[in-house]
Amino acid sequence: MTENPAQPSSTATTDAPPYGWALLAAALVGGLYTLTLAPTTAFWDTSEYIATGHILGIPHPPGNPLFVLLARAWSILLAPLGLSVAVRVNLFSAFMGAVAHGFWFLVAYRFLSHFRQGRRFALVGAGVAVLVSATAFTVWNQSNVNEKVYTVSLATIALLSWLAVHWRENLGKGKDDNLLVLMVFILALSVGNHLMAFLVAPAVGIYVLMVHPGTLLNWRLIPAGVVALVLGLSVHLFLPIRSELSPVINEAEPTCETVGSALTSIVTYGQSGCENLSAALNREQYDKPPLMPRQAPLTSQFTNYFQYFNWQWARSLSGNQPLFPGARLPFTLLIIALGLLGAREHFRRDGPSFWYVAVLFATLSAALVFYLNFKYGYSIPELPSELERHEVRERDYFFIVSFSVWGLWAGMGIAELWRRTAARFLDSGGGPRWRMASPVLAIGFLPLILNFTYADRSADYAARDWAYNLLMSVEPYGVLFTNGDNDTFPLWYLQEAEGIRRDVTVIVTSYLNTPWYVRQLRELTRPCLPGEDPAANPDRILCQRPYAPENDPAVYTHDPASVAETGQVAVALAEPVTPPGGGIITLDDATIERVAGSYVPLEEARQFQLGPVQASMPAGTYLYPWHQFALSVINNAMGDRPVYFSSTTNAGRTLGLTQYLVREGLAFRVSEGPPAIVGDTAVLAMDPSALTSVVGTWLARERTRVLLEEVFIHRTGIPDEWAFWPDRATIGIPNYYAWAYYALAQAAMQEGDTEALGRNQDRAEAWVRLGR
């Protein structure tokens, strides 16, 4: 017989936890995330984390060892299904999001049990709370693509919240404090994923003090807690151990000479011990700003948070408009009101658990805004001409837990609204009519409906296709200078996870300021010795990796006819493909260390002879370490391997090489000498009135045409069938395609080819429309 929800339960907080219902809730949430799952990699950190998870590499500091190990183990478990590496790791993120909401269901059920309306009320209310939380835009968007490590943090915080609630239920039953030791272990272990989960500690502390302060007097907890803390933090030993084995992605190279120094760094979290590991844990290469002075006014930083909060409940309305457009605002105000109602009733029914949620929300919202001290938000409409004072992208993912927690309170508010509405429709026995009031529960579906268009990633191949197209723009054994995350990490993903174009040496210019990166490039590009086979150990830095045309639908070849039977697209080369004769770095460790710390002022203009190329640097500038290393790389590569700059970077112009840059697809090649105007199949001078900074001064017309029309891939109807570009911070990507087509259009105009002119202008304008 089903319990009547109108009757208060005398065991509202002591009945058995509804694990079966929680499992069902998690399965439904996981199904939603899987339905909208990204089918491949994505922009920003997605590719870096997928690639490092696949090869057990080390991502950017602090290295996230727990995430790497979990992602690798998960990927191995799913390998028999035949899924791509990207889908497997994206499913890991979806699984973590689902697990989080399974635990949130248990937590919300216990909170609603204090409302004393019966088991069904608590179950339905917990389901609605999970629905609102799980479909908050950032929670959803982070769960259907592995963009960051934050779904693991969310799952950890939800688990710790449930353990805290469960500890309270088991007080006086013996060994209840063992749960607190377990929580200390999980907290310490979670640091190996990200520090965010550790921010649950203040809420747990307040909760323990309010529920049973005498627990803190149990001296036996101290040594047990210390042991648990050290054991949890020890996951960081993965960093120096794996770094010593030279994985292909080995950021900050956190090697240590002894286990003792590594443990000292880990236990003190970078305050002493191993220098390299401490530098990684402290994220020294990023130079985090102090709390004061503020990088933007505190009012602007909170406005940025409210902007992100406003996105959570109806993101698809008003598109990418920055702040509080009218179409979205009413739904945001509704969720705020429901959250306040849920919080008020929570406070009335059970003080300790209310303050737990309140402190958790405050810590992961207001306190985090103050601590992070961000610049102006990426799309905050202030200082539009001073882009360097804005964040380079949206940072809503930092606040994912606060959005999730507010969703729980809003769901509890909907449950309370359901209770009040039911109380207005009394049945013949004088009890509330729950079914008649049930339409109120439909409010919980609003975020699901109003976020779906923006949160759905199931047709998004843009990042993977961009990486493929950029790599295919580069000839075998090319050196490709890139600018940052979005022209680097997707390429790493293709190379390490899919084995495509590993022969290309991708060089991130900002990393060239660090000695560890230069040393790794030296080893990665040196000629292989007899018996060395990089294909036998593809995850480790050994020597120059070979060009493998069999892996590529587009094949660079000296003889296009040789691939006619394979269906591959041939891009003709002037010379046969031969491995390089030398590496791109010839400096010893001591010289690399010295150059990495040097800044050379140029009091007068300087020219640097780089084989047949002359780089020109103006007076009054500085040669930064990356300038010096880049010039050295180009000098060593000239005549041995082709050198390219991604169309996303101005590095080639900064180094004074503008007159030598020839567009080939999405990259600019450094011509080995002044480019020649030699007609249709080679290099064509562009109209000097054109926007040469983006289109280019010189164009390899026929090669660019073959790349754009026959080699490049664009799936799911992009750009014509896409209504919008979902991530405004990567809006430049459509424009890079547009400029390549504009270059072909200008060439056609110069040559009087009206058909090619119209065709390429049409393609360029389609990409421009998408990039607005």
mmCIF file of C-alpha atoms in Angstrom, residues 10 210 333 676 698:
data_model
loop_
_atom_site.group_PDB
_atom_site.id
_atom_site.type_symbol
_atom_site.label_atom_id
_atom_site.label_comp_id
_atom_site.label_asym_id
_atom_site.label_seq_id
_atom_site.Cartn_x
_atom_site.Cartn_y
_atom_site.Cartn_z
ATOM 1 C CA SER A 10 7.102 9.880 12.206
ATOM 2 C CA MET A 210 25.546 22.677 14.716
ATOM 3 C CA LEU A 333 13.452 35.954 -11.539
ATOM 4 C CA ALA A 676 57.609 34.347 -56.554
ATOM 5 C CA TRP A 698 50.799 35.960 -50.685
#
